[in-house]
XYZ file of C-alpha atoms in Angstrom:
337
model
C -12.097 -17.310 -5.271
C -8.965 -16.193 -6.199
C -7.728 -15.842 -9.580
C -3.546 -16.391 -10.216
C -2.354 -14.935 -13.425
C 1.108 -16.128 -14.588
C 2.275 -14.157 -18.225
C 5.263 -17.112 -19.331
C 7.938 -17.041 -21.771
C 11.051 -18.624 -22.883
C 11.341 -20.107 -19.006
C 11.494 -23.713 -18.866
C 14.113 -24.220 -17.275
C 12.410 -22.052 -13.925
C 8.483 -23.160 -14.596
C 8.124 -25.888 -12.861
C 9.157 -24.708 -9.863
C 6.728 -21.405 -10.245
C 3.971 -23.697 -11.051
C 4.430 -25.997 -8.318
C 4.544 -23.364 -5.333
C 1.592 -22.316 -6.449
C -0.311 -25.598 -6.714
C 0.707 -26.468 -3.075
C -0.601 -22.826 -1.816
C -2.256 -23.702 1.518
C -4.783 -21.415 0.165
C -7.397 -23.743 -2.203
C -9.843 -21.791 -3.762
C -7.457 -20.266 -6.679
C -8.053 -19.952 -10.121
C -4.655 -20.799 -12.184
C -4.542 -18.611 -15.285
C -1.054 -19.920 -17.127
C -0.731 -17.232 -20.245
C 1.742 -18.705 -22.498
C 2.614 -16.375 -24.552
C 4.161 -17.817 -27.672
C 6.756 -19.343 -25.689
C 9.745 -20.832 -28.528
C 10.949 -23.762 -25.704
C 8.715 -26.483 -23.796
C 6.887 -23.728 -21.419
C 3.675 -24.287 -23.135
C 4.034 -28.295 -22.979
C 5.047 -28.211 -19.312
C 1.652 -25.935 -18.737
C -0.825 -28.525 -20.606
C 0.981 -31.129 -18.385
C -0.004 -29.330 -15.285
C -3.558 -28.840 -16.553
C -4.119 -32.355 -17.035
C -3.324 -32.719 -13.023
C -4.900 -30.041 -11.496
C -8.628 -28.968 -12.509
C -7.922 -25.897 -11.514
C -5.371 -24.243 -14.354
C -6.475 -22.632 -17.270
C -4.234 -22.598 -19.797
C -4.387 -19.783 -22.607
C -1.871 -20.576 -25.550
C -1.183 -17.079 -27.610
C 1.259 -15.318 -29.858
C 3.927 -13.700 -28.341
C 2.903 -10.299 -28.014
C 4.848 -9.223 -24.478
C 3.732 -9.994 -20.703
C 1.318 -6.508 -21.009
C -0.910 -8.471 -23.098
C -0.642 -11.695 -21.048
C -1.125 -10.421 -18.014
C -4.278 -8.378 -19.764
C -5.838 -11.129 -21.154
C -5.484 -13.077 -17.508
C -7.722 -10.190 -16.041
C -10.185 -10.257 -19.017
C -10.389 -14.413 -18.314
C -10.480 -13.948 -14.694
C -13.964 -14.936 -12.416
C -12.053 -14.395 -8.892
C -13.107 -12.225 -6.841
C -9.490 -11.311 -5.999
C -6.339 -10.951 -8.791
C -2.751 -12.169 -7.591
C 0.152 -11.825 -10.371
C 3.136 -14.690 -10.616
C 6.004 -13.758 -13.020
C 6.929 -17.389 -14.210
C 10.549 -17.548 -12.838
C 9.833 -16.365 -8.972
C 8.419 -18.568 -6.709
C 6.018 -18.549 -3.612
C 6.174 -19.268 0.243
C 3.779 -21.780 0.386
C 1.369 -19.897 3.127
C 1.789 -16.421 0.771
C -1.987 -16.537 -0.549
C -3.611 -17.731 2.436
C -1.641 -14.484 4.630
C -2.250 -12.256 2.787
C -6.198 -13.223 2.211
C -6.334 -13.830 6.202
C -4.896 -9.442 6.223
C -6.757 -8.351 3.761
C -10.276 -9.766 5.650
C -8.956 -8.919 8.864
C -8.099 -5.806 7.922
C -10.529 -4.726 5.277
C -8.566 -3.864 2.997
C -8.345 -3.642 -0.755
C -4.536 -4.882 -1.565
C -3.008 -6.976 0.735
C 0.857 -7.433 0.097
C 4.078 -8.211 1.700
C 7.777 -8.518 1.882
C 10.048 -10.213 -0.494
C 13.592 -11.171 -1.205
C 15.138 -11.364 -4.020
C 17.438 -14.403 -5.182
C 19.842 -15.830 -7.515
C 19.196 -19.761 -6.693
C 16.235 -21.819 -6.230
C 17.346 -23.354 -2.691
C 16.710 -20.372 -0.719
C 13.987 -21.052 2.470
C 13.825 -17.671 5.009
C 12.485 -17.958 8.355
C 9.982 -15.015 9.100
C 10.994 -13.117 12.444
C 7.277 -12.055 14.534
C 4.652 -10.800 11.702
C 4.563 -6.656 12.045
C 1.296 -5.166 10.075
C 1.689 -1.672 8.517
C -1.762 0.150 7.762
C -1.854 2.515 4.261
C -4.101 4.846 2.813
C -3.883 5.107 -0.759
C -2.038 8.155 -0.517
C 0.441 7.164 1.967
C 1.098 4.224 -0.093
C 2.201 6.507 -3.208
C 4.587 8.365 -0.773
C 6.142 5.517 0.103
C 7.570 5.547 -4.015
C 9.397 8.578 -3.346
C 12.274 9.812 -1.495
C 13.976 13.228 -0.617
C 16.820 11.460 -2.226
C 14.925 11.844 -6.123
C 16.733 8.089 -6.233
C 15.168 4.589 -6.741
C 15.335 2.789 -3.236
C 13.494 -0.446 -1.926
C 10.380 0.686 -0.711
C 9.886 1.689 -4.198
C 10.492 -1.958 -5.798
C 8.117 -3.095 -2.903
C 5.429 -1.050 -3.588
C 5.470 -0.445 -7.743
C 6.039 -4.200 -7.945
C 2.419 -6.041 -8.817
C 3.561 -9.655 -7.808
C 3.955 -9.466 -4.119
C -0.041 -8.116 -3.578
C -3.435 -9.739 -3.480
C -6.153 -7.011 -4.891
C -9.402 -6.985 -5.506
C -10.120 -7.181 -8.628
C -12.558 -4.468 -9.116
C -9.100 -2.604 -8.797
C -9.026 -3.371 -12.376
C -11.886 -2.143 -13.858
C -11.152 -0.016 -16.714
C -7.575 -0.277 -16.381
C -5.189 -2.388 -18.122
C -1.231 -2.780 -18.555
C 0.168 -0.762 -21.779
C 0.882 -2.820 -24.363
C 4.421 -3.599 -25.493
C 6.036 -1.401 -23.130
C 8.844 -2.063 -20.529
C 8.445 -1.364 -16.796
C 5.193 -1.641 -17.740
C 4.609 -2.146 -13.910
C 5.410 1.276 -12.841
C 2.594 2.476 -15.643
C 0.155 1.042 -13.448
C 0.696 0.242 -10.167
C 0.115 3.685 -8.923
C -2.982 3.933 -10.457
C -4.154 0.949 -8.484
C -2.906 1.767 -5.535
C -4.583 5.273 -5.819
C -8.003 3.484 -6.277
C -7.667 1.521 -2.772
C -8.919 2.833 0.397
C -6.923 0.846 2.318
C -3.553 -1.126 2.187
C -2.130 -3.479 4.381
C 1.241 -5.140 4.370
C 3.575 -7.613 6.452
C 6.823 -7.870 6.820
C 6.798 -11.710 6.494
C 8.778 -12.683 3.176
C 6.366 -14.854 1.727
C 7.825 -13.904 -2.199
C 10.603 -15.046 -3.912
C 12.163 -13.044 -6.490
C 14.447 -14.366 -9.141
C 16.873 -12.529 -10.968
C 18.982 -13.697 -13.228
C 22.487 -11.005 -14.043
C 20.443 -11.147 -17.786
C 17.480 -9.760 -16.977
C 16.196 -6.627 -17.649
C 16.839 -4.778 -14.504
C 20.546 -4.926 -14.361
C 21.298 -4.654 -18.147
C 23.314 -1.228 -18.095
C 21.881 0.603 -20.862
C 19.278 0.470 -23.707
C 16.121 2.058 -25.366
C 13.888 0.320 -22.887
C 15.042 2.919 -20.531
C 13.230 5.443 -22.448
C 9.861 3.232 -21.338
C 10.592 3.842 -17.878
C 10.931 7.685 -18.207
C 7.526 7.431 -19.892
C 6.116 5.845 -17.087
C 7.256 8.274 -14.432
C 6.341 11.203 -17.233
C 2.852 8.997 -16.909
C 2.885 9.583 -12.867
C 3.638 12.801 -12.980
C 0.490 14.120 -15.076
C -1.524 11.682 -12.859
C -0.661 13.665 -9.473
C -0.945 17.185 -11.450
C -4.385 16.139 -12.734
C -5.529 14.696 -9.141
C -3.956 17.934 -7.386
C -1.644 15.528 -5.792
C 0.930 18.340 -5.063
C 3.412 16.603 -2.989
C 3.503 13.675 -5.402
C 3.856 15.645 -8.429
C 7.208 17.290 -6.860
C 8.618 13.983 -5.746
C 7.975 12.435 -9.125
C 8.841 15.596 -11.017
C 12.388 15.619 -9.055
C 12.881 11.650 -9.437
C 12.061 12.134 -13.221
C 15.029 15.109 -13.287
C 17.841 12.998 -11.605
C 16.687 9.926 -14.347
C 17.622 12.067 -17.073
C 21.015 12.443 -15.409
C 21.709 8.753 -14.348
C 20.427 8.002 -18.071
C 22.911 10.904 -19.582
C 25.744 9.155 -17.776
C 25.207 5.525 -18.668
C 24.924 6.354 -22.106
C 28.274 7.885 -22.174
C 29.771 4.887 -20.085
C 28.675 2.808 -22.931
C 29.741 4.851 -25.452
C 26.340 5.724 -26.688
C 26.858 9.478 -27.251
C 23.528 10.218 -29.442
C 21.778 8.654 -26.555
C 23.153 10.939 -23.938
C 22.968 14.103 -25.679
C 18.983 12.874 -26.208
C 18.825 12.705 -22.488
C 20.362 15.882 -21.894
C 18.684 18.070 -24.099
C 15.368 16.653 -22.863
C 15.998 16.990 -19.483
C 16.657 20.985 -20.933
C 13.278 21.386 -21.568
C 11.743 19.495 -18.330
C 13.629 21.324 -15.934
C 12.592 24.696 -17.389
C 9.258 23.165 -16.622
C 10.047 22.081 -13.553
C 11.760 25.419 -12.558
C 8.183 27.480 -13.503
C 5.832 24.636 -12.003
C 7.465 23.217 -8.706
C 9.099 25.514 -5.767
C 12.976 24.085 -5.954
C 15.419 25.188 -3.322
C 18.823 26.925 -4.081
C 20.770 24.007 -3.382
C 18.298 21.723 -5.574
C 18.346 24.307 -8.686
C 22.402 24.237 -8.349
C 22.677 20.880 -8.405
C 20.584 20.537 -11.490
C 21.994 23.590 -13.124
C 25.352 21.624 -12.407
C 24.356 18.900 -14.905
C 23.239 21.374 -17.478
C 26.672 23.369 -16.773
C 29.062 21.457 -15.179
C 32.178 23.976 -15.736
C 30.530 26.919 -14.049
C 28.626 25.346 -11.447
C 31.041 22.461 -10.718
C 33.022 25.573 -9.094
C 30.113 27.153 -7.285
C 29.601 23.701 -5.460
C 33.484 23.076 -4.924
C 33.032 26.606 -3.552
C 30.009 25.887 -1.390
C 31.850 22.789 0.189
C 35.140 24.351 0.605
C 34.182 28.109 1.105
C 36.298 30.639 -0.989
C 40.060 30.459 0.442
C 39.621 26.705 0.415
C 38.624 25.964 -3.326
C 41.281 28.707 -4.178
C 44.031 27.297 -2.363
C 43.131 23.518 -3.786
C 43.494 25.314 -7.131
C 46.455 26.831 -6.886
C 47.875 23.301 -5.742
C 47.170 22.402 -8.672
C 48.159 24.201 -10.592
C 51.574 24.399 -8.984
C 51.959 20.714 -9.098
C 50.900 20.631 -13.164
């Protein structure tokens, strides 16, 4: 059996439709776990309703104490053998459970998970070019979080994210979300995917991601950003402490170039107290980081160009344009002030 945990809150107006793609899953044997978590609108009437049609939901009415606890208390109440996530305004392809369950026998592995788009509507049907399988072990699944880059791209979304995977649930033992944290996600994904031999994932979009221009992910700025440098900070000692080398470095440099996306946003938004936070904090990382992790020339400048933008803002105009090139630009300028 597999057990489906949905945290909900304050989403009405999107349940039905979560609830229902999951009821129609051409996969049978689930276990329907709704977790409403002190939801102020109808979510928690709309559950009931669905619980009086469908032996198979559970519904846990709580306080609202943030979709950490919810989704904890779903794995404490689960009796599945395997643990698949929901958040309560996405929706499902309606062969998603059965695929991945069919990969994850086939393949013997211990998460099974696959592609996803994300959308702004609730009308949106793909149609899945020919099914390509990619094998993982549990450490080429945590490379696939990282990029020379140091930036957030889309493999990283796909892996961190805990909604488009079917695990087995002894994944979970001894190991729970942290409580009333943001991007709680990426403080424990990796620690799952570190405990699985094997990973196996299709390119078939079988999950639908909604996101609404209010949700967390694309507000500009706040203090919840400070959760996700926590989490990577959280990452970081993991590798060190598992002699994960090549991890640590990728997460130590992605952790860096947050502190400078972070520094910048805050001064967009006029939050100055905020960006000089980020900045002197990323002062004392990078002196870690500088002892600790074997950074190239180029890499050191461009950090040290963060820290000191004057001087080294000239040493990398000079690197681009060579010597007679950065001069002459400057004298331009200065003739044309």
């Amino acid at each position: 059996m597999i057990s489906v945990i949905v945290p909900i809150y304050n989403v009405e107006k999107y349940l039905n439709k979560c609830i229902e793609s999951i009821i129609k899953q051409t996969y049978k044997d689930l276990e329907i776990i709704l977790v409403d978590d002190g939801s102020p609108d109808n979510c928690g009437k709309i559950c009931d309703k669905y619980a009086e049609i469908d032996n198979r939901i559970n519904v846990i009415h709580k306080q609202n104490e943030g979709v950490s606890t919810a989704r904890n208390i779903g794995l404490d109440k689960a009796t599945g053998e395997y643990i698949f996530f929901v958040d309560s305004d996405d929706y499902l392809d309606v062969h998603m459970i059965e695929v991945l369950y069919n990969n994850m026998k086939k393949y013997k592995a211990d998460i099974s998970m696959c592609n996803y788009i994300r959308v702004d509507n609730y009308n949106v049907k793909v149609s899945n070019d020919e099914e390509k399988i990619e094998i993982y072990s549990n450490i080429q699944a945590l490379n696939k979080l990282y990029k020379d880059t140091y930036t957030f791209h889309e493999d990283y979304a796909l892996f961190i994210a805990p909604w488009n995977k079917l695990y087995k649930k002894e994944l979970f033992d001894n190991l729970r979300y942290p409580v009333g944290k943001i991007y709680e996600d990426g403080a424990t994904i990796y620690k799952v995917l570190y405990k699985a031999n094997k990973i196996v994932y299709t390119n078939q979009i079988l999950h639908y991601y909604y996101q609404s221009p209010n949700s967390i992910s694309r507000k500009k700025f706040d203090k919840t950003r400070l959760d996700r440098l926590d989490a990577f900070k959280g990452q970081m000692e993991f590798y060190k402490e598992k002699g994960l080398d090549e991890l640590y470095f990728y997460a130590f440099n992605t952790y860096l170039n947050m502190f400078i996306e972070y520094n910048s946003l805050a001064n967009i938004v006029g939050q100055t107290e905020m960006a000089e936070y980020m900045k002197n904090t990323f002062k004392k990382e990078f002196k870690k980081a500088k002892k600790e992790l074997n950074l190239s020339k180029e890499r050191l400048d461009y950090l040290n160009e963060f820290l000191y933008p004057k001087l080294y803002g000239v040493k990398a105009k000079i690197r681009r344009e060579g010597f007679l090139g950065a001069s002459k630009n400057f004298i331009v300028k200065r003739i044309k002030r």
